[in-house]
Tab-separated table of C-alpha atoms in Angstrom:
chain	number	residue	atom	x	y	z
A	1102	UNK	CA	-31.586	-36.631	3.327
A	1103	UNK	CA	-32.018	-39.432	0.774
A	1104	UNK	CA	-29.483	-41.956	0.068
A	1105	UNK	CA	-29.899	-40.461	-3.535
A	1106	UNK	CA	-28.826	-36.912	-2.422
A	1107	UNK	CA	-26.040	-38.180	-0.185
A	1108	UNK	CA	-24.399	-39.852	-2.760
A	1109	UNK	CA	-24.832	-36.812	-5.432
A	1110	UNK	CA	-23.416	-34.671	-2.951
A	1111	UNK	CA	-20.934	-36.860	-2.267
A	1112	UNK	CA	-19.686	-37.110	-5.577
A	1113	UNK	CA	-20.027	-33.358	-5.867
A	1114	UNK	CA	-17.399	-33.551	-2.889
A	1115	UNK	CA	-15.182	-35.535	-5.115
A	1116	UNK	CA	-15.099	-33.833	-8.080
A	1117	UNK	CA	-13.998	-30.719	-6.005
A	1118	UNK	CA	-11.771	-32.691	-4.240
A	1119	UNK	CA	-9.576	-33.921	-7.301
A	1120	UNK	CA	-10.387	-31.370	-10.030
A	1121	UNK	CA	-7.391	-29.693	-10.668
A	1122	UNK	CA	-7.326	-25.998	-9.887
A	1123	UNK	CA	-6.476	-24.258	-13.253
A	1124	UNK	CA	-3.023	-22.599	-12.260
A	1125	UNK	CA	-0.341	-19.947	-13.894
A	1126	UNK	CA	3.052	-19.226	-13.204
A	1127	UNK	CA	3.634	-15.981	-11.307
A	1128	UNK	CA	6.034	-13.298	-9.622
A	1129	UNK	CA	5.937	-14.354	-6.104
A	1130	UNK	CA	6.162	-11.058	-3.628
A	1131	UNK	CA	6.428	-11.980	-0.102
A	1132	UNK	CA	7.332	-8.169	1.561
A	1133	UNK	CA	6.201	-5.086	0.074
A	1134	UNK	CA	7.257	-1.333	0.957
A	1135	UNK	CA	6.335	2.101	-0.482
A	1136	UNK	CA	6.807	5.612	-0.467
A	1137	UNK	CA	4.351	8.221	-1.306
A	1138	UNK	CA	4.510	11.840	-1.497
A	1139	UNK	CA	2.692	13.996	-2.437
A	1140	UNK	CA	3.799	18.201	-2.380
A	1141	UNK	CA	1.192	20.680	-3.026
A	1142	UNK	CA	1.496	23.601	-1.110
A	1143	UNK	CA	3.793	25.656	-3.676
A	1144	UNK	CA	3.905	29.278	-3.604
A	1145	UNK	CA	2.521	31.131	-5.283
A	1146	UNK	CA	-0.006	29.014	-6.368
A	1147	UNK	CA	-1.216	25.877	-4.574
A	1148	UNK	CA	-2.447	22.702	-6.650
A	1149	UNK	CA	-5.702	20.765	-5.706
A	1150	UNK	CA	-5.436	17.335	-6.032
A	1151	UNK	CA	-2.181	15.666	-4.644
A	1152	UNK	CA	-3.783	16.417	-1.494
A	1153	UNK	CA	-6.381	13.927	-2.316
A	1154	UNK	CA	-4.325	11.575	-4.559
A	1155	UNK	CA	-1.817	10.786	-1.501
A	1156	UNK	CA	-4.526	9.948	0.584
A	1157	UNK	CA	-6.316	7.637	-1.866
A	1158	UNK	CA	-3.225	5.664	-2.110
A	1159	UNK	CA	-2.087	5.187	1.094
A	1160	UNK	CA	-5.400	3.736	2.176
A	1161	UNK	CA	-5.591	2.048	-1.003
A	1162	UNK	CA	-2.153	0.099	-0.679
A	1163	UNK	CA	-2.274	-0.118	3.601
A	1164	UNK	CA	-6.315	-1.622	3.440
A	1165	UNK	CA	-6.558	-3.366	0.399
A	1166	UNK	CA	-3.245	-4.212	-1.420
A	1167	UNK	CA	-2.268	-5.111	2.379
A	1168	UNK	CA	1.882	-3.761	2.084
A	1169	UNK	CA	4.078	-4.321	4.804
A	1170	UNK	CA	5.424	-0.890	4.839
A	1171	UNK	CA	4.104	2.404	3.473
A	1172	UNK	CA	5.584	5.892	4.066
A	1173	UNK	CA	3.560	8.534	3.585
A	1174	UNK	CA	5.408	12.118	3.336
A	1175	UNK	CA	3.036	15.423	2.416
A	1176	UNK	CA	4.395	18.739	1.325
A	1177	UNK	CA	7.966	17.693	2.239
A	1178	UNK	CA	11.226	20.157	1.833
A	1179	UNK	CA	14.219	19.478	0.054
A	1180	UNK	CA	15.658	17.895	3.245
A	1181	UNK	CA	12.508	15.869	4.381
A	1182	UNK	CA	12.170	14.776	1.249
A	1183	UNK	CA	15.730	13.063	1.113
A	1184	UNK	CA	15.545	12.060	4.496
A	1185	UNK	CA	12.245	9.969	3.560
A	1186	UNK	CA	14.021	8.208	0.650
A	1187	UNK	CA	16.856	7.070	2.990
A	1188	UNK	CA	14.245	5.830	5.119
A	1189	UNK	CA	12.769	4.170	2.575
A	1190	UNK	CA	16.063	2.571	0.682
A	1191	UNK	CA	16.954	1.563	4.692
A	1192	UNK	CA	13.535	-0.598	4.479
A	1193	UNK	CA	14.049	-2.239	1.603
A	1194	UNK	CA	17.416	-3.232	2.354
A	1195	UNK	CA	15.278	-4.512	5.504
A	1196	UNK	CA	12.948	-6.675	3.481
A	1197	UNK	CA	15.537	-8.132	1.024
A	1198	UNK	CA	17.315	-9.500	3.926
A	1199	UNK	CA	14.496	-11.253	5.352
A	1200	UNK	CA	12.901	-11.964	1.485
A	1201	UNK	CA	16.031	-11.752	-0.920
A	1202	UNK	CA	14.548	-10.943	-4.471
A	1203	UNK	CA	11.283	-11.176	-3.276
A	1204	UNK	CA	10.488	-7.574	-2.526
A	1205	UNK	CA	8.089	-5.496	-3.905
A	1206	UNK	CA	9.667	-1.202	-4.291
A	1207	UNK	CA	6.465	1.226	-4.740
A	1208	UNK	CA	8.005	4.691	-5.375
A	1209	UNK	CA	4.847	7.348	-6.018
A	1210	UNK	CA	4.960	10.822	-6.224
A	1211	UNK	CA	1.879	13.284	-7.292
A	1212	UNK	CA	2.891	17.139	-7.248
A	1213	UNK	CA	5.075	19.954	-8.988
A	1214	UNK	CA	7.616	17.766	-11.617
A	1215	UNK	CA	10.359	19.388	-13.571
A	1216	UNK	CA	13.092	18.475	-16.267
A	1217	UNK	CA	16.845	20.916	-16.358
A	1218	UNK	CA	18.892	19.355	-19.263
A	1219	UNK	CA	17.580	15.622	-19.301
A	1220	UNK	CA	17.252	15.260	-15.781
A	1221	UNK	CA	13.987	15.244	-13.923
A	1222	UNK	CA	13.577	16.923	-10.645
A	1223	UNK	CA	10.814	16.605	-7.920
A	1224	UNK	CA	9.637	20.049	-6.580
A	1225	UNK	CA	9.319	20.051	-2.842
A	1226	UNK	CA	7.223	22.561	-1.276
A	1227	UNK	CA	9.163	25.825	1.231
A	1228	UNK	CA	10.567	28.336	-1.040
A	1229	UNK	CA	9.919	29.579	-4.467
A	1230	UNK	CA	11.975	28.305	-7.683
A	1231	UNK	CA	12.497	30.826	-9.999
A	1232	UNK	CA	14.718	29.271	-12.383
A	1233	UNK	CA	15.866	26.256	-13.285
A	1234	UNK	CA	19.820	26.997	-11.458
A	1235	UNK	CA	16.510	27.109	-8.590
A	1236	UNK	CA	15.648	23.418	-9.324
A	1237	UNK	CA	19.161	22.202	-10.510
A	1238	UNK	CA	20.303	23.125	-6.535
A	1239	UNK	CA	17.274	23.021	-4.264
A	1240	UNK	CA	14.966	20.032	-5.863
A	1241	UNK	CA	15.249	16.444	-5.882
A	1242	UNK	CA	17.010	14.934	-8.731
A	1243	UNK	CA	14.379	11.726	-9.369
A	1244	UNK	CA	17.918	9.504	-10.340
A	1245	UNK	CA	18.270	10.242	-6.347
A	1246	UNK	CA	15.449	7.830	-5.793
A	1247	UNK	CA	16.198	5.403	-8.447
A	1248	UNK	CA	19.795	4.585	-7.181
A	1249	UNK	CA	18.385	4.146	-3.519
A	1250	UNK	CA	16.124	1.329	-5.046
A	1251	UNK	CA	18.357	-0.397	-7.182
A	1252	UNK	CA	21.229	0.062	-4.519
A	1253	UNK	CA	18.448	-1.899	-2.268
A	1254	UNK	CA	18.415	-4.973	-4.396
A	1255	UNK	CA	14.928	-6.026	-3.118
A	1256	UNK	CA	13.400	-7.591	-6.342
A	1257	UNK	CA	10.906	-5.215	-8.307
A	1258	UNK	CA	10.885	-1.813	-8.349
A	1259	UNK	CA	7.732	0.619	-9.282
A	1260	UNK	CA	7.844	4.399	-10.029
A	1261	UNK	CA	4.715	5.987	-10.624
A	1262	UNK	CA	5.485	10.028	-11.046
A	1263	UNK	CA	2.014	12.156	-11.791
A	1264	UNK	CA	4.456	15.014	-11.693
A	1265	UNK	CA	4.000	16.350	-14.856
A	1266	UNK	CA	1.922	19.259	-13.904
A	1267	UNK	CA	3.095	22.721	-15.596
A	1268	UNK	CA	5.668	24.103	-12.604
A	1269	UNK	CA	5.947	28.290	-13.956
A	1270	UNK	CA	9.375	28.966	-13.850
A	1271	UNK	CA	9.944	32.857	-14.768
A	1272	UNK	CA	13.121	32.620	-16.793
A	1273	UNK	CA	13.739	29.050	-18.781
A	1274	UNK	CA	17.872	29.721	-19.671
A	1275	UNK	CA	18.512	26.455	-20.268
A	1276	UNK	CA	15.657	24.699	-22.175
A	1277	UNK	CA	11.689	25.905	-23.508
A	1278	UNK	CA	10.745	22.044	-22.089
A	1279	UNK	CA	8.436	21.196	-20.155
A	1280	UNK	CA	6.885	18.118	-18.301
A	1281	UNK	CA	9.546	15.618	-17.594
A	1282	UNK	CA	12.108	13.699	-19.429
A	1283	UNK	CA	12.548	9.986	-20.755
A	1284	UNK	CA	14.709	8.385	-18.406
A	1285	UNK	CA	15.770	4.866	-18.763
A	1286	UNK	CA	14.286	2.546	-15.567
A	1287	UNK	CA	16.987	0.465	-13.707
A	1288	UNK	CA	16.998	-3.127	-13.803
A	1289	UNK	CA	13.775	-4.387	-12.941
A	1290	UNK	CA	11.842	-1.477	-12.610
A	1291	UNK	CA	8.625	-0.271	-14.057
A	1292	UNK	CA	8.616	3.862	-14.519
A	1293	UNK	CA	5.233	5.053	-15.001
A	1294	UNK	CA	4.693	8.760	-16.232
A	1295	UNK	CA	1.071	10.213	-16.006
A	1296	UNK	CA	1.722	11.557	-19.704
A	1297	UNK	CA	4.674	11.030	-22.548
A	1298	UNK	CA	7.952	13.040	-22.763
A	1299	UNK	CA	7.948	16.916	-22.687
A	1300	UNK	CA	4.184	17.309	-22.082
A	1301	UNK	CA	2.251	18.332	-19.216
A	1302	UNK	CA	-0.844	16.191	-18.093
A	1303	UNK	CA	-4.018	16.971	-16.965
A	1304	UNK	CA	-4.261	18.144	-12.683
A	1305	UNK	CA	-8.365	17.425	-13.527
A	1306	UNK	CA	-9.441	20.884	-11.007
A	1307	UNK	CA	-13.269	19.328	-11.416
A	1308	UNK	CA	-12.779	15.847	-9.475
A	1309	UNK	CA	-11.409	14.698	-6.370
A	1310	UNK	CA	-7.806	12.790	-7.911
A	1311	UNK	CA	-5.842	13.775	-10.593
A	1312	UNK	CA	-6.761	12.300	-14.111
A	1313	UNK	CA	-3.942	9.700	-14.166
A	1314	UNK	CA	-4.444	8.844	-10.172
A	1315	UNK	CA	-7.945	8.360	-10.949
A	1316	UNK	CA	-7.746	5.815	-13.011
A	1317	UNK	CA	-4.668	4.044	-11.343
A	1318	UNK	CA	-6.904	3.713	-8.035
A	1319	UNK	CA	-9.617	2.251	-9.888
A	1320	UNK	CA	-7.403	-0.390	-11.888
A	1321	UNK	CA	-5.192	-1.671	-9.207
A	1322	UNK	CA	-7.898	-2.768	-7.501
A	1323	UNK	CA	-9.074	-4.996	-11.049
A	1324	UNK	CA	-8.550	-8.593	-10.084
A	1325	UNK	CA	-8.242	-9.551	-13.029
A	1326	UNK	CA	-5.660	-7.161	-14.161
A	1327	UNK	CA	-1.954	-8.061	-13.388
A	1328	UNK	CA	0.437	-5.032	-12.405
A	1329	UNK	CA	1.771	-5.044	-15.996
A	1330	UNK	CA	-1.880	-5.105	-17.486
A	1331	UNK	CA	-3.227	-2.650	-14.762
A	1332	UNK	CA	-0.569	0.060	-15.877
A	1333	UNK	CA	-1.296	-0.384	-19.888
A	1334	UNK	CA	-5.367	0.189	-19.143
A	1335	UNK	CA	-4.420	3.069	-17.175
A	1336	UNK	CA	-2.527	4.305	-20.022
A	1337	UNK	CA	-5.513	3.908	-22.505
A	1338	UNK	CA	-7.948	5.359	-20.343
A	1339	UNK	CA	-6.444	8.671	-19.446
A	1340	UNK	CA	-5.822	8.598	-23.358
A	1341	UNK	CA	-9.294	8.737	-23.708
A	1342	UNK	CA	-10.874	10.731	-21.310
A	1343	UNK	CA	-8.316	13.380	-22.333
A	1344	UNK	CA	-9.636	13.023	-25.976
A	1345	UNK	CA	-12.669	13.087	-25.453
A	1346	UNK	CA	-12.054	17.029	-23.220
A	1347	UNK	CA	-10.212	17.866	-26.812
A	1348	UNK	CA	-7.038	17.764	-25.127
A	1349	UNK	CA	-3.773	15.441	-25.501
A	1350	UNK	CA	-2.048	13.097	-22.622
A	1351	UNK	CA	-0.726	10.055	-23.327
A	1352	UNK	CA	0.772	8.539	-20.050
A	1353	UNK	CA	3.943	6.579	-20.822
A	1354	UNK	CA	5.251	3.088	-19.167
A	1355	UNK	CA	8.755	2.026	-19.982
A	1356	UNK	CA	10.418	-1.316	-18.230
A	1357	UNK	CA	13.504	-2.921	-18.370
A	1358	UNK	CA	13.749	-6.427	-17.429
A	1359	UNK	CA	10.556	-6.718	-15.927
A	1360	UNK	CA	9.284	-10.619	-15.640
A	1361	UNK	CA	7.238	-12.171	-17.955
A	1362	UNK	CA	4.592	-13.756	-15.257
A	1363	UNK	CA	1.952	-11.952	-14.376
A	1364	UNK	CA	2.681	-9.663	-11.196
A	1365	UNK	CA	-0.664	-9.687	-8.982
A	1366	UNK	CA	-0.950	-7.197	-6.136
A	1367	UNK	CA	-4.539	-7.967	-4.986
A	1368	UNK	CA	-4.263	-11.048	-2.194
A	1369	UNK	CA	-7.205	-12.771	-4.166
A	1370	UNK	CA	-4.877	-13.265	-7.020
A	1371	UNK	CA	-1.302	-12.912	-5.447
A	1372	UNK	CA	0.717	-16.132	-5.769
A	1373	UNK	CA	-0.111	-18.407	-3.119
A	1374	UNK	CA	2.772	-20.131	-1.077
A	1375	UNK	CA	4.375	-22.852	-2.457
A	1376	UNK	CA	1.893	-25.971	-2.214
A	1377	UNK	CA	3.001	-28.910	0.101
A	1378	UNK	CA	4.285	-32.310	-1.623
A	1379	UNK	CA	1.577	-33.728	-3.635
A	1380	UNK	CA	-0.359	-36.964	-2.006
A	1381	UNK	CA	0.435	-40.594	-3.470
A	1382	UNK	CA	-2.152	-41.702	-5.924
A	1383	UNK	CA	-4.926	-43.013	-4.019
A	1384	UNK	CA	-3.863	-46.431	-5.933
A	1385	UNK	CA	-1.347	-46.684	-3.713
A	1386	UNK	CA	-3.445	-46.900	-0.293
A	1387	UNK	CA	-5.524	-49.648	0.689
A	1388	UNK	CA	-9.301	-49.423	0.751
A	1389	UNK	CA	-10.692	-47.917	4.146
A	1390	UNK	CA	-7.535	-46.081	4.868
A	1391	UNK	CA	-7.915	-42.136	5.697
A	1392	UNK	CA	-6.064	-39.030	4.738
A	1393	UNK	CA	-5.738	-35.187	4.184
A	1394	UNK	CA	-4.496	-33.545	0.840
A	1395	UNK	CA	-2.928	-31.028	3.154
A	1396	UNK	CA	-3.132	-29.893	6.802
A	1397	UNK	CA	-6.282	-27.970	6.722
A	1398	UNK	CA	-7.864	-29.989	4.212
A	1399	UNK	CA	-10.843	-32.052	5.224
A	1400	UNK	CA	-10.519	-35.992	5.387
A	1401	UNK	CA	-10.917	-38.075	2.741
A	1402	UNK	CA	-11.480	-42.269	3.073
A	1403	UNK	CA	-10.516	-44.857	0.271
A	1404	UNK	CA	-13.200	-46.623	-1.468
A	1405	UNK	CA	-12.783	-49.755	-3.034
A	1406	UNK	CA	-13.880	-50.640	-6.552
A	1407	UNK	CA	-17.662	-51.936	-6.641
A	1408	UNK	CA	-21.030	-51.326	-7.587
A	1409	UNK	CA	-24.492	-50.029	-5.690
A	1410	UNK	CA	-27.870	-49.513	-6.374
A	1411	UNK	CA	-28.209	-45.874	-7.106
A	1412	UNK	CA	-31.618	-43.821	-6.352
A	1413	UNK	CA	-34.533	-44.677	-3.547
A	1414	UNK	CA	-37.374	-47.646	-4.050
A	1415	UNK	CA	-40.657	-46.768	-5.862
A	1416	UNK	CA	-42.615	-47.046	-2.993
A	1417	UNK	CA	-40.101	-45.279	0.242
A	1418	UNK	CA	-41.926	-42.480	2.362
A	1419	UNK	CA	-41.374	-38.926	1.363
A	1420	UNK	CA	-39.784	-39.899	-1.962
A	1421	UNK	CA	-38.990	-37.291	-4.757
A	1422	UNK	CA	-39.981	-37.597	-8.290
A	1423	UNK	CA	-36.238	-37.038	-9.181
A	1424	UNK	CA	-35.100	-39.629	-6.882
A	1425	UNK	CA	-35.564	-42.950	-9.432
A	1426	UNK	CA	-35.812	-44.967	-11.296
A	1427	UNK	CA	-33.160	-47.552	-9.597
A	1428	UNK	CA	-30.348	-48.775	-11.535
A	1429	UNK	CA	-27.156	-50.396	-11.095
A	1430	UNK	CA	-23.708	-47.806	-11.001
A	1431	UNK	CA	-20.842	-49.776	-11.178
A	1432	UNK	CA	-17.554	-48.294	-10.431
A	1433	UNK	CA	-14.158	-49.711	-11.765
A	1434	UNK	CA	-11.164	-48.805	-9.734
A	1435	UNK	CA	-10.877	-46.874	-6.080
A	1436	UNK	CA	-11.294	-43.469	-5.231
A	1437	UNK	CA	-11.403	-41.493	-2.442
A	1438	UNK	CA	-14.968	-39.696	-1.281
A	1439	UNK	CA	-14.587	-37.032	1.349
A	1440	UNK	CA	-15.192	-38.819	4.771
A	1441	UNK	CA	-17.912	-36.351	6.726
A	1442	UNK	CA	-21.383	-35.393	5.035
A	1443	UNK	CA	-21.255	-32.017	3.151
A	1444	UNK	CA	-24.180	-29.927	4.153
């Protein structure tokens, strides 16, 4: 190598070495937990794709999003059911003492989803519900889950319920509604419906994942999407994939308190660890002394102010077009230059 291409890589090494990173303030996360269940089993009539959506996302969130904890619980019964959101409230409680505010909640269901008299229900799988004195006394009252998270205290907490499927009750005494109801998130949740209020969404028969599932999958994994974002696009998209089948769902995310930052799940985006105490100016060492920006950073030498004779002689073996003319570079205070040859 030239003393020409040395020196431009060199610099290169500089400029990378002092540039400042463009940065953004964000939720750090340092534990993450989840529950998912999915039910579809249901007699009489079995449904096709929870099967498929509970899979999806447990490999999604174990091999990619990279949580500490996920619980996966498939065609559960009233007590199973319970017994896994226990379970799951005992972890969190877990990871808030070793990470206090710092924890991460995913709550996700996909299967049969009720409402009885402003109160939604998750259908569990074992018996038949007829009625909804049935679901009022053998299903799982979704403010059951809620108050285990927010009794938890871990941080953030995320409900995703695609349970808005049409469960056939034979005799409706109470109510004609269907779907689930509004229900107001605790503090610092985010409750994500696959459709809005007293509708039923779309259990998509022709593809592998429900319609809202589908398009979570795909846009948690967006790097450039932030949990908040992620949910929203979700939102649209199942908006217009419905429309454009001639049929209506509108997915619906309500928060309360939820941070402004951006909340990154993906590790290529998550917020790093706090970054050590920043290095004196290099003003402040002498010339020829040697140091790292941080342990695993490579070392860098002061260079005194000066000036050289930049690019190779007319007439040096094996010389490049692009390697002249000469000429003076004169530079006017100290920097530091990285102090091993970049190749």
């Amino acid at each position: 190598m030239t003393h020409y291409r040395k020196l431009s890589t060199a610099l290169l090494w500089l400029v990378l070495a002092v540039w400042p990173a463009p940065g953004v303030a964000q939720v750090v996360l340092e534990k993450r937990v989840a529950l998912l269940v999915g039910n579809w089993s249901y007699t009489p009539s079995a449904l096709k794709n929870p099967e498929n959506d509970l899979a999806d996302m447990a490999r999604l969130l174990k091999e990619r999003l990279r949580f500490d904890e996920v619980i996966v619980e498939a065609n559960t019964d009233p007590a199973r059911l319970k017994a896994a959101v226990r379970k799951f409230g005992s972890s969190l409680e877990q990871a808030a003492g070793r990470a206090p505010g710092k924890v991460l909640a995913l709550f996700y269901y996909t299967g049969h989803g009720v409402q009885s008299e402003g109160r939604n229900f998750l259908v569990p799988v074992g018996r038949r519900f007829d009625s909804e004195d049935d679901i009022e006394s053998d299903a799982v009252d979704v403010q059951f889950v809620l108050d285990r998270m927010r009794r938890a205290g871990g941080g953030l907490n995320v409900i995703v319920l695609d349970a808005c499927r049409d469960f056939p009750l034979r005799r409706r005494s109470k109510s004609d509604t269907r779907g689930l109801a509004r229900i107001q998130p605790p503090q610092g949740s985010l409750i994500a419906y696959a459709t809005e209020a007293d509708a039923t969404a779309d259990d998509n028969p022709g593809e592998r994942n429900g319609l809202f599932t589908k398009h979570l999958l795909r846009r948690l994994l967006q790097a450039d999407l932030d949990l908040d974002q992620a949910f929203d696009q979700v939102s649209t998209d199942v908006y217009r994939e419905a429309n454009q089948r001639n049929r209506r769902q509108v997915p619906e995310i309500m928060k309360k308190t939820w941070p402004p930052e951006p909340v990154y799940l993906l590790a290529s985006r998550a917020a790093p660890v706090p970054a050590p105490p920043p290095i004196p100016p290099v003003d402040d060492f002498p010339p020829g002394k040697v140091f790292r920006d941080c342990p695993e950073c490579p070392p860098m030498v002061v260079i005194p102010a000066g000036e050289f004779v930049m690019g190779s002689p007319a007439g040096e073996e094996g010389r490049d077009e692009d390697e002249g003319p000469q000429h003076k570079l004169r530079i006017g205070g100290r920097f530091a230059l990285g102090r091993h040859e970049v190749t």
